[in-house]
Amino acid sequence: MTDRDVFLPVGAQPTLDQLVDQAVAAEELGYDRAWFPESWGRDAVTALATAAERTDRIGLGTSIANVYSRSPALLGQTAATLQEASDGRFRLGLGPSGPLVVENWHGMEFGNPLRRTREAIEIARQVVDGETVTYDGEYFSLDGFRLRCDPPEPAPPIDTAGLGPKAVELAGRFADGWHAVNYTRGGIADRLEDLRRGVELGDRDRDDLRVTLSVSCCALEDGERARELVAQHIAFYIGGMGTFYRDNLARQGYDELAHEIHDAWQRGERDYATDRVRAELRDQMGAAGTPDEACMQLERFESIDGVDAIYISFPRGAEPDEIHETMTAMAP
């Protein structure tokens, strides 16, 4: 049975208290896990620690902490501490982000994101396992680091996000899970093959990995409003968030459409970009409409072979009451 998680809308909540209230509500509604993003607003660690204190059962995790703004040893320490704070409910989600964020916001050279992600996973895993870390990599060389406290039991799993074939292969080879973002229902199949190839290269068991697929969701009594919010959200990511999401969509067989949406958005023709999403992509990438309509659409994603969990994300234009309405309507 596919788990149903929720991706908390950090930007939509005016206070930390209201953000954590969303995690409390998700627990009450029966969601399996609440994922906290980290971009340019509140840091995920403080929010997660607060949520761990105020919840009892729901799983918690980062989706996604980037591997440039914290050292791998600190990522391991953070994961160990949040696993302790949550009584064993934490998963560490890592990813490289992109050059816009890493270079412009954090002042770091982007370099080779795949290699850096691999090294971060390997070092963080040694830390949470309580090992004395000895590591000689391309980016990091460590000797003698070891947790002063007892390591968490069990050690928290470490997931990674990835869009391209090699990034997804890396997840299968080295991580405990893969976070799939910006995929159509049909387009994820090729990347699941990349994941399986990584599993084979790492001589691992596919059943030990958790594949979590993000789906943009909005379920409102005003079904047209819900559908419009999701179309605008998808258009924003393809058109306004650099080129990674555009190129990821192009790899799924939508090359011409992906560039059309991106270029229109960049020219300021955002209504046109949204129109193209509405006509061609919304029902392939999201679940939107009235509560009954949105839930039926979500079941199509949950039926994809190889997907272990769906996390419900909310369109960026949704108001807090619309987020709560959607979370309630689409609860497990």
mmCIF file of C-alpha atoms in Angstrom:
data_model
loop_
_atom_site.group_PDB
_atom_site.id
_atom_site.type_symbol
_atom_site.label_atom_id
_atom_site.label_comp_id
_atom_site.label_asym_id
_atom_site.label_seq_id
_atom_site.Cartn_x
_atom_site.Cartn_y
_atom_site.Cartn_z
ATOM 1 C CA MET A 1 0.000 0.000 0.000
ATOM 2 C CA THR A 2 1.325 3.435 -0.959
ATOM 3 C CA ASP A 3 2.047 5.796 1.935
ATOM 4 C CA ARG A 4 0.537 9.246 1.815
ATOM 5 C CA ASP A 5 2.820 12.030 3.036
ATOM 6 C CA VAL A 6 2.485 15.793 3.074
ATOM 7 C CA PHE A 7 4.946 18.497 2.015
ATOM 8 C CA LEU A 8 4.436 21.424 4.338
ATOM 9 C CA PRO A 9 3.973 24.858 2.761
ATOM 10 C CA VAL A 10 6.632 26.828 4.618
ATOM 11 C CA GLY A 11 6.178 29.973 2.547
ATOM 12 C CA ALA A 12 2.412 30.039 3.022
ATOM 13 C CA GLN A 13 2.529 30.207 6.809
ATOM 14 C CA PRO A 14 3.100 33.597 8.445
ATOM 15 C CA THR A 15 4.631 32.166 11.637
ATOM 16 C CA LEU A 16 6.628 29.148 12.741
ATOM 17 C CA ASP A 17 3.829 28.238 15.124
ATOM 18 C CA GLN A 18 1.304 28.068 12.290
ATOM 19 C CA LEU A 19 3.717 25.994 10.207
ATOM 20 C CA VAL A 20 4.124 23.459 12.995
ATOM 21 C CA ASP A 21 0.344 23.455 13.436
ATOM 22 C CA GLN A 22 0.236 21.996 9.920
ATOM 23 C CA ALA A 23 2.387 19.071 11.073
ATOM 24 C CA VAL A 24 0.099 18.547 14.077
ATOM 25 C CA ALA A 25 -2.929 18.616 11.764
ATOM 26 C CA ALA A 26 -1.254 16.158 9.387
ATOM 27 C CA GLU A 27 -0.701 13.755 12.271
ATOM 28 C CA GLU A 28 -4.327 14.052 13.365
ATOM 29 C CA LEU A 29 -5.451 13.394 9.778
ATOM 30 C CA GLY A 30 -3.387 10.223 9.542
ATOM 31 C CA TYR A 31 -0.617 11.220 7.137
ATOM 32 C CA ASP A 32 2.429 8.972 7.263
ATOM 33 C CA ARG A 33 5.098 11.675 7.147
ATOM 34 C CA ALA A 34 5.519 15.442 7.022
ATOM 35 C CA TRP A 35 8.370 16.799 4.897
ATOM 36 C CA PHE A 36 9.890 20.208 5.553
ATOM 37 C CA PRO A 37 11.595 22.066 2.715
ATOM 38 C CA GLU A 38 14.487 24.477 3.119
ATOM 39 C CA SER A 39 15.077 27.278 0.653
ATOM 40 C CA TRP A 40 15.283 30.956 1.641
ATOM 41 C CA GLY A 41 12.775 31.223 4.471
ATOM 42 C CA ARG A 42 12.774 29.376 7.769
ATOM 43 C CA ASP A 43 15.447 26.744 8.229
ATOM 44 C CA ALA A 44 14.154 23.190 8.248
ATOM 45 C CA VAL A 45 16.040 22.051 11.357
ATOM 46 C CA THR A 46 14.403 24.468 13.799
ATOM 47 C CA ALA A 47 10.973 23.767 12.329
ATOM 48 C CA LEU A 48 11.522 20.002 12.530
ATOM 49 C CA ALA A 49 12.735 20.134 16.108
ATOM 50 C CA THR A 50 9.648 22.115 17.067
ATOM 51 C CA ALA A 51 7.392 19.687 15.192
ATOM 52 C CA ALA A 52 9.088 16.704 16.845
ATOM 53 C CA GLU A 53 8.261 18.174 20.245
ATOM 54 C CA ARG A 54 4.597 18.757 19.367
ATOM 55 C CA THR A 55 3.821 15.470 17.587
ATOM 56 C CA ASP A 56 3.978 11.841 18.634
ATOM 57 C CA ARG A 57 3.479 9.502 15.673
ATOM 58 C CA ILE A 58 3.928 11.146 12.287
ATOM 59 C CA GLY A 59 7.229 10.646 10.488
ATOM 60 C CA LEU A 60 9.323 13.758 9.851
ATOM 61 C CA GLY A 61 11.982 14.602 7.297
ATOM 62 C CA THR A 62 13.854 17.179 5.247
ATOM 63 C CA SER A 63 12.895 17.554 1.619
ATOM 64 C CA ILE A 64 15.406 18.731 0.761
ATOM 65 C CA ALA A 65 18.440 19.942 2.729
ATOM 66 C CA ASN A 66 21.132 20.919 0.245
ATOM 67 C CA VAL A 67 24.625 19.454 0.512
ATOM 68 C CA TYR A 68 26.440 22.783 0.184
ATOM 69 C CA SER A 69 25.154 24.929 3.041
ATOM 70 C CA ARG A 70 26.084 22.384 5.750
ATOM 71 C CA SER A 71 29.124 20.124 5.911
ATOM 72 C CA PRO A 72 28.479 16.360 5.690
ATOM 73 C CA ALA A 73 29.598 15.904 9.298
ATOM 74 C CA LEU A 74 27.128 18.563 10.445
ATOM 75 C CA LEU A 75 24.390 16.943 8.354
ATOM 76 C CA GLY A 76 25.128 13.699 10.196
ATOM 77 C CA GLN A 77 25.037 15.438 13.581
ATOM 78 C CA THR A 78 21.766 17.129 12.659
ATOM 79 C CA ALA A 79 20.198 13.850 11.549
ATOM 80 C CA ALA A 80 21.322 12.123 14.736
ATOM 81 C CA THR A 81 19.894 14.892 16.900
ATOM 82 C CA LEU A 82 16.557 15.052 15.058
ATOM 83 C CA GLN A 83 16.262 11.281 15.241
ATOM 84 C CA GLU A 84 16.682 11.544 19.010
ATOM 85 C CA ALA A 85 14.264 14.476 19.262
ATOM 86 C CA SER A 86 11.589 12.624 17.295
ATOM 87 C CA ASP A 87 12.042 9.245 19.008
ATOM 88 C CA GLY A 88 13.097 7.555 15.785
ATOM 89 C CA ARG A 89 10.710 9.219 13.295
ATOM 90 C CA PHE A 90 13.228 11.138 11.157
ATOM 91 C CA ARG A 91 14.501 10.710 7.582
ATOM 92 C CA LEU A 92 17.278 12.920 6.225
ATOM 93 C CA GLY A 93 16.536 14.084 2.689
ATOM 94 C CA LEU A 94 19.529 15.521 0.831
ATOM 95 C CA GLY A 95 20.100 17.030 -2.594
ATOM 96 C CA PRO A 96 22.434 19.366 -4.477
ATOM 97 C CA SER A 97 19.839 22.060 -5.321
ATOM 98 C CA GLY A 98 21.102 24.139 -8.258
ATOM 99 C CA PRO A 99 23.729 26.756 -9.134
ATOM 100 C CA LEU A 100 21.301 29.672 -8.690
ATOM 101 C CA VAL A 101 20.817 28.762 -5.023
ATOM 102 C CA VAL A 102 24.269 27.394 -4.249
ATOM 103 C CA GLU A 103 26.360 30.080 -5.921
ATOM 104 C CA ASN A 104 24.166 33.166 -5.578
ATOM 105 C CA TRP A 105 22.707 32.518 -2.126
ATOM 106 C CA HIS A 106 25.380 30.473 -0.371
ATOM 107 C CA GLY A 107 28.495 31.679 -2.175
ATOM 108 C CA MET A 108 29.702 28.152 -2.957
ATOM 109 C CA GLU A 109 31.035 26.758 -6.232
ATOM 110 C CA PHE A 110 28.505 24.280 -7.638
ATOM 111 C CA GLY A 111 31.202 22.023 -9.089
ATOM 112 C CA ASN A 112 30.235 18.353 -9.469
ATOM 113 C CA PRO A 113 26.896 18.007 -7.649
ATOM 114 C CA LEU A 114 26.675 14.222 -8.075
ATOM 115 C CA ARG A 115 30.052 13.579 -6.497
ATOM 116 C CA ARG A 116 29.393 16.000 -3.676
ATOM 117 C CA THR A 117 26.004 14.400 -2.950
ATOM 118 C CA ARG A 118 27.553 10.925 -2.858
ATOM 119 C CA GLU A 119 30.257 12.061 -0.432
ATOM 120 C CA ALA A 120 27.704 13.787 1.777
ATOM 121 C CA ILE A 121 25.619 10.604 1.970
ATOM 122 C CA GLU A 122 28.604 8.402 2.769
ATOM 123 C CA ILE A 123 30.001 10.695 5.459
ATOM 124 C CA ALA A 124 26.645 11.446 7.082
ATOM 125 C CA ARG A 125 25.906 7.727 7.236
ATOM 126 C CA GLN A 126 29.189 7.043 9.025
ATOM 127 C CA VAL A 127 28.348 9.785 11.513
ATOM 128 C CA VAL A 128 24.835 8.532 12.343
ATOM 129 C CA ASP A 129 26.171 4.986 12.644
ATOM 130 C CA GLY A 130 28.515 6.186 15.381
ATOM 131 C CA GLU A 131 31.661 5.354 13.434
ATOM 132 C CA THR A 132 34.953 7.188 13.634
ATOM 133 C CA VAL A 133 34.899 8.906 10.268
ATOM 134 C CA THR A 134 37.871 8.322 8.014
ATOM 135 C CA TYR A 135 37.157 9.546 4.519
ATOM 136 C CA ASP A 136 39.261 10.671 1.568
ATOM 137 C CA GLY A 137 37.085 12.080 -1.214
ATOM 138 C CA GLU A 138 37.205 14.595 -4.003
ATOM 139 C CA TYR A 139 35.508 17.273 -1.898
ATOM 140 C CA PHE A 140 35.946 16.116 1.688
ATOM 141 C CA SER A 141 38.775 14.517 3.643
ATOM 142 C CA LEU A 142 37.975 13.693 7.277
ATOM 143 C CA ASP A 143 39.960 11.908 9.920
ATOM 144 C CA GLY A 144 38.868 11.216 13.477
ATOM 145 C CA PHE A 145 35.392 12.771 13.669
ATOM 146 C CA ARG A 146 33.017 10.797 15.898
ATOM 147 C CA LEU A 147 29.807 11.601 17.716
ATOM 148 C CA ARG A 148 30.457 12.430 21.347
ATOM 149 C CA CYS A 149 26.954 11.252 22.231
ATOM 150 C CA ASP A 150 25.542 7.789 21.625
ATOM 151 C CA PRO A 151 24.469 7.267 18.011
ATOM 152 C CA PRO A 152 20.722 7.150 17.381
ATOM 153 C CA GLU A 153 18.974 3.806 17.348
ATOM 154 C CA PRO A 154 17.943 3.126 14.695
ATOM 155 C CA ALA A 155 20.130 5.272 12.469
ATOM 156 C CA PRO A 156 17.925 7.574 10.370
ATOM 157 C CA PRO A 157 17.596 6.674 6.684
ATOM 158 C CA ILE A 158 19.175 9.043 4.174
ATOM 159 C CA ASP A 159 17.258 9.901 0.997
ATOM 160 C CA THR A 160 18.321 11.985 -1.954
ATOM 161 C CA ALA A 161 16.494 13.988 -4.584
ATOM 162 C CA GLY A 162 17.460 13.730 -8.248
ATOM 163 C CA LEU A 163 16.094 14.611 -11.665
ATOM 164 C CA GLY A 164 18.483 13.285 -14.295
ATOM 165 C CA PRO A 165 19.371 9.637 -15.026
ATOM 166 C CA LYS A 166 22.727 9.694 -13.228
ATOM 167 C CA ALA A 167 21.312 11.469 -10.173
ATOM 168 C CA VAL A 168 18.575 8.862 -9.835
ATOM 169 C CA GLU A 169 21.071 6.058 -10.390
ATOM 170 C CA LEU A 170 23.120 7.547 -7.551
ATOM 171 C CA ALA A 171 20.083 7.379 -5.271
ATOM 172 C CA GLY A 172 19.651 3.699 -6.045
ATOM 173 C CA ARG A 173 23.302 2.963 -5.453
ATOM 174 C CA PHE A 174 24.001 4.941 -2.281
ATOM 175 C CA ALA A 175 20.827 6.315 -0.627
ATOM 176 C CA ASP A 176 17.919 4.784 1.281
ATOM 177 C CA GLY A 177 15.311 6.535 -0.832
ATOM 178 C CA TRP A 178 14.657 8.755 -3.845
ATOM 179 C CA HIS A 179 12.499 11.899 -3.920
ATOM 180 C CA ALA A 180 10.938 12.356 -7.368
ATOM 181 C CA VAL A 181 9.768 15.892 -8.155
ATOM 182 C CA ASN A 182 8.298 17.368 -11.357
ATOM 183 C CA TYR A 183 7.297 14.117 -13.047
ATOM 184 C CA THR A 184 4.338 13.158 -15.183
ATOM 185 C CA ARG A 185 2.554 9.892 -14.494
ATOM 186 C CA GLY A 186 4.135 8.317 -17.544
ATOM 187 C CA GLY A 187 7.479 10.065 -17.397
ATOM 188 C CA ILE A 188 8.669 8.591 -14.110
ATOM 189 C CA ALA A 189 9.036 5.102 -15.609
ATOM 190 C CA ASP A 190 12.444 5.738 -17.201
ATOM 191 C CA ARG A 191 13.854 7.156 -13.987
ATOM 192 C CA LEU A 192 12.623 4.138 -12.031
ATOM 193 C CA GLU A 193 14.716 2.057 -14.427
ATOM 194 C CA ASP A 194 17.707 4.271 -13.585
ATOM 195 C CA LEU A 195 17.006 3.682 -9.906
ATOM 196 C CA ARG A 196 16.959 -0.075 -10.427
ATOM 197 C CA ARG A 197 20.260 0.129 -12.308
ATOM 198 C CA GLY A 198 21.777 1.973 -9.355
ATOM 199 C CA VAL A 199 20.455 -0.674 -6.981
ATOM 200 C CA GLU A 200 22.151 -3.350 -9.078
ATOM 201 C CA LEU A 201 25.437 -1.430 -9.234
ATOM 202 C CA GLY A 202 25.381 -1.104 -5.461
ATOM 203 C CA ASP A 203 24.459 -4.781 -4.999
ATOM 204 C CA ARG A 204 21.483 -3.738 -2.914
ATOM 205 C CA ASP A 205 17.868 -4.812 -2.383
ATOM 206 C CA ARG A 206 15.278 -2.598 -4.109
ATOM 207 C CA ASP A 207 12.809 -3.324 -1.311
ATOM 208 C CA ASP A 208 15.099 -1.435 1.089
ATOM 209 C CA LEU A 209 14.605 1.849 -0.797
ATOM 210 C CA ARG A 210 11.639 4.208 -0.465
ATOM 211 C CA VAL A 211 10.540 6.076 -3.601
ATOM 212 C CA THR A 212 8.568 9.221 -2.758
ATOM 213 C CA LEU A 213 6.780 11.028 -5.591
ATOM 214 C CA SER A 214 5.699 14.657 -5.221
ATOM 215 C CA VAL A 215 2.275 15.562 -6.622
ATOM 216 C CA SER A 216 0.896 19.095 -6.681
ATOM 217 C CA CYS A 217 -2.582 18.857 -5.157
ATOM 218 C CA CYS A 218 -5.529 21.139 -4.545
ATOM 219 C CA ALA A 219 -8.983 19.917 -3.491
ATOM 220 C CA LEU A 220 -11.606 22.625 -3.020
ATOM 221 C CA GLU A 221 -15.362 22.875 -3.255
ATOM 222 C CA ASP A 222 -14.540 25.487 -5.892
ATOM 223 C CA GLY A 223 -13.015 22.941 -8.246
ATOM 224 C CA GLU A 224 -12.169 25.467 -10.949
ATOM 225 C CA ARG A 225 -10.150 27.548 -8.490
ATOM 226 C CA ALA A 226 -8.270 24.391 -7.441
ATOM 227 C CA ARG A 227 -7.466 23.448 -11.028
ATOM 228 C CA GLU A 228 -6.257 26.948 -11.818
ATOM 229 C CA LEU A 229 -3.943 27.074 -8.778
ATOM 230 C CA VAL A 230 -2.284 23.797 -9.776
ATOM 231 C CA ALA A 231 -1.851 24.894 -13.401
ATOM 232 C CA GLN A 232 -0.222 28.154 -12.260
ATOM 233 C CA HIS A 233 2.064 26.248 -9.889
ATOM 234 C CA ILE A 234 3.302 23.834 -12.542
ATOM 235 C CA ALA A 235 3.858 26.681 -15.010
ATOM 236 C CA PHE A 236 5.900 28.579 -12.418
ATOM 237 C CA TYR A 237 8.244 25.652 -11.806
ATOM 238 C CA ILE A 238 8.793 24.906 -15.483
ATOM 239 C CA GLY A 239 9.075 28.538 -16.492
ATOM 240 C CA GLY A 240 10.485 30.386 -13.518
ATOM 241 C CA MET A 241 12.777 28.068 -11.549
ATOM 242 C CA GLY A 242 15.838 27.983 -13.773
ATOM 243 C CA THR A 243 16.237 25.264 -16.396
ATOM 244 C CA PHE A 244 16.356 22.057 -14.336
ATOM 245 C CA TYR A 245 12.601 21.463 -14.230
ATOM 246 C CA ARG A 246 12.223 22.465 -17.875
ATOM 247 C CA ASP A 247 14.899 19.984 -18.921
ATOM 248 C CA ASN A 248 13.446 17.274 -16.688
ATOM 249 C CA LEU A 249 10.084 17.651 -18.398
ATOM 250 C CA ALA A 250 11.774 17.606 -21.824
ATOM 251 C CA ARG A 251 13.390 14.252 -20.986
ATOM 252 C CA GLN A 252 9.918 12.832 -20.371
ATOM 253 C CA GLY A 253 8.877 13.339 -23.999
ATOM 254 C CA TYR A 254 7.674 16.943 -23.747
ATOM 255 C CA ASP A 255 10.696 18.715 -25.229
ATOM 256 C CA GLU A 256 8.854 21.222 -27.411
ATOM 257 C CA LEU A 257 6.167 21.947 -24.822
ATOM 258 C CA ALA A 258 8.704 22.335 -22.003
ATOM 259 C CA HIS A 259 10.664 24.950 -23.913
ATOM 260 C CA GLU A 260 7.477 26.697 -25.067
ATOM 261 C CA ILE A 261 6.254 27.078 -21.472
ATOM 262 C CA HIS A 262 9.677 28.146 -20.181
ATOM 263 C CA ASP A 263 10.273 30.704 -22.926
ATOM 264 C CA ALA A 264 6.781 32.186 -22.603
ATOM 265 C CA TRP A 265 7.227 32.585 -18.848
ATOM 266 C CA GLN A 266 10.602 34.245 -19.315
ATOM 267 C CA ARG A 267 9.050 36.704 -21.790
ATOM 268 C CA GLY A 268 6.458 37.625 -19.178
ATOM 269 C CA GLU A 269 3.655 35.774 -20.998
ATOM 270 C CA ARG A 270 2.618 33.920 -17.882
ATOM 271 C CA ASP A 271 -1.049 33.533 -18.767
ATOM 272 C CA TYR A 272 -0.049 31.824 -22.001
ATOM 273 C CA ALA A 273 2.400 29.530 -20.164
ATOM 274 C CA THR A 274 -0.356 28.593 -17.721
ATOM 275 C CA ASP A 275 -2.759 27.961 -20.603
ATOM 276 C CA ARG A 276 -0.324 25.454 -22.094
ATOM 277 C CA VAL A 277 -0.006 23.655 -18.750
ATOM 278 C CA ARG A 278 -3.766 23.647 -18.335
ATOM 279 C CA ALA A 279 -4.246 22.071 -21.752
ATOM 280 C CA GLU A 280 -1.404 19.514 -21.784
ATOM 281 C CA LEU A 281 0.108 18.852 -18.363
ATOM 282 C CA ARG A 282 -2.081 19.622 -15.386
ATOM 283 C CA ASP A 283 -3.752 16.222 -15.191
ATOM 284 C CA GLN A 284 -0.452 14.457 -15.904
ATOM 285 C CA MET A 285 1.426 16.211 -13.089
ATOM 286 C CA GLY A 286 -1.181 17.154 -10.488
ATOM 287 C CA ALA A 287 -4.412 16.227 -8.742
ATOM 288 C CA ALA A 288 -6.907 19.082 -8.655
ATOM 289 C CA GLY A 289 -10.605 19.870 -8.598
ATOM 290 C CA THR A 290 -13.372 19.164 -6.143
ATOM 291 C CA PRO A 291 -12.427 16.815 -3.286
ATOM 292 C CA ASP A 292 -13.836 13.788 -5.119
ATOM 293 C CA GLU A 293 -12.116 14.721 -8.373
ATOM 294 C CA ALA A 294 -8.736 15.415 -6.762
ATOM 295 C CA CYS A 295 -8.755 12.206 -4.731
ATOM 296 C CA MET A 296 -9.594 10.124 -7.807
ATOM 297 C CA GLN A 297 -6.714 11.735 -9.692
ATOM 298 C CA LEU A 298 -4.310 11.122 -6.822
ATOM 299 C CA GLU A 299 -5.131 7.414 -6.889
ATOM 300 C CA ARG A 300 -3.704 7.267 -10.424
ATOM 301 C CA PHE A 301 -0.330 8.361 -9.070
ATOM 302 C CA GLU A 302 -0.560 5.952 -6.150
ATOM 303 C CA SER A 303 -1.078 3.060 -8.584
ATOM 304 C CA ILE A 304 2.286 3.639 -10.324
ATOM 305 C CA ASP A 305 4.396 0.510 -9.905
ATOM 306 C CA GLY A 306 7.586 1.297 -8.003
ATOM 307 C CA VAL A 307 6.277 4.313 -6.068
ATOM 308 C CA ASP A 308 6.173 3.680 -2.313
ATOM 309 C CA ALA A 309 4.849 7.033 -1.107
ATOM 310 C CA ILE A 310 3.128 10.101 -2.505
ATOM 311 C CA TYR A 311 3.719 13.418 -0.896
ATOM 312 C CA ILE A 312 0.999 15.952 -1.364
ATOM 313 C CA SER A 313 2.400 19.389 -2.107
ATOM 314 C CA PHE A 314 0.319 22.523 -2.336
ATOM 315 C CA PRO A 315 0.301 25.158 -5.087
ATOM 316 C CA ARG A 316 2.260 28.266 -4.215
ATOM 317 C CA GLY A 317 -0.772 30.514 -4.714
ATOM 318 C CA ALA A 318 -3.001 28.653 -2.247
ATOM 319 C CA GLU A 319 -4.166 30.504 0.860
ATOM 320 C CA PRO A 320 -3.723 28.861 4.295
ATOM 321 C CA ASP A 321 -7.412 27.942 4.488
ATOM 322 C CA GLU A 322 -7.208 26.340 1.027
ATOM 323 C CA ILE A 323 -4.180 24.349 2.118
ATOM 324 C CA HIS A 324 -6.062 23.106 5.180
ATOM 325 C CA GLU A 325 -9.117 22.248 3.057
ATOM 326 C CA THR A 326 -6.934 20.253 0.662
ATOM 327 C CA MET A 327 -5.037 18.490 3.428
ATOM 328 C CA THR A 328 -8.313 17.459 5.042
ATOM 329 C CA ALA A 329 -9.957 16.310 1.809
ATOM 330 C CA MET A 330 -6.961 14.239 0.698
ATOM 331 C CA ALA A 331 -6.081 12.687 4.050
ATOM 332 C CA PRO A 332 -5.373 8.923 4.044
#
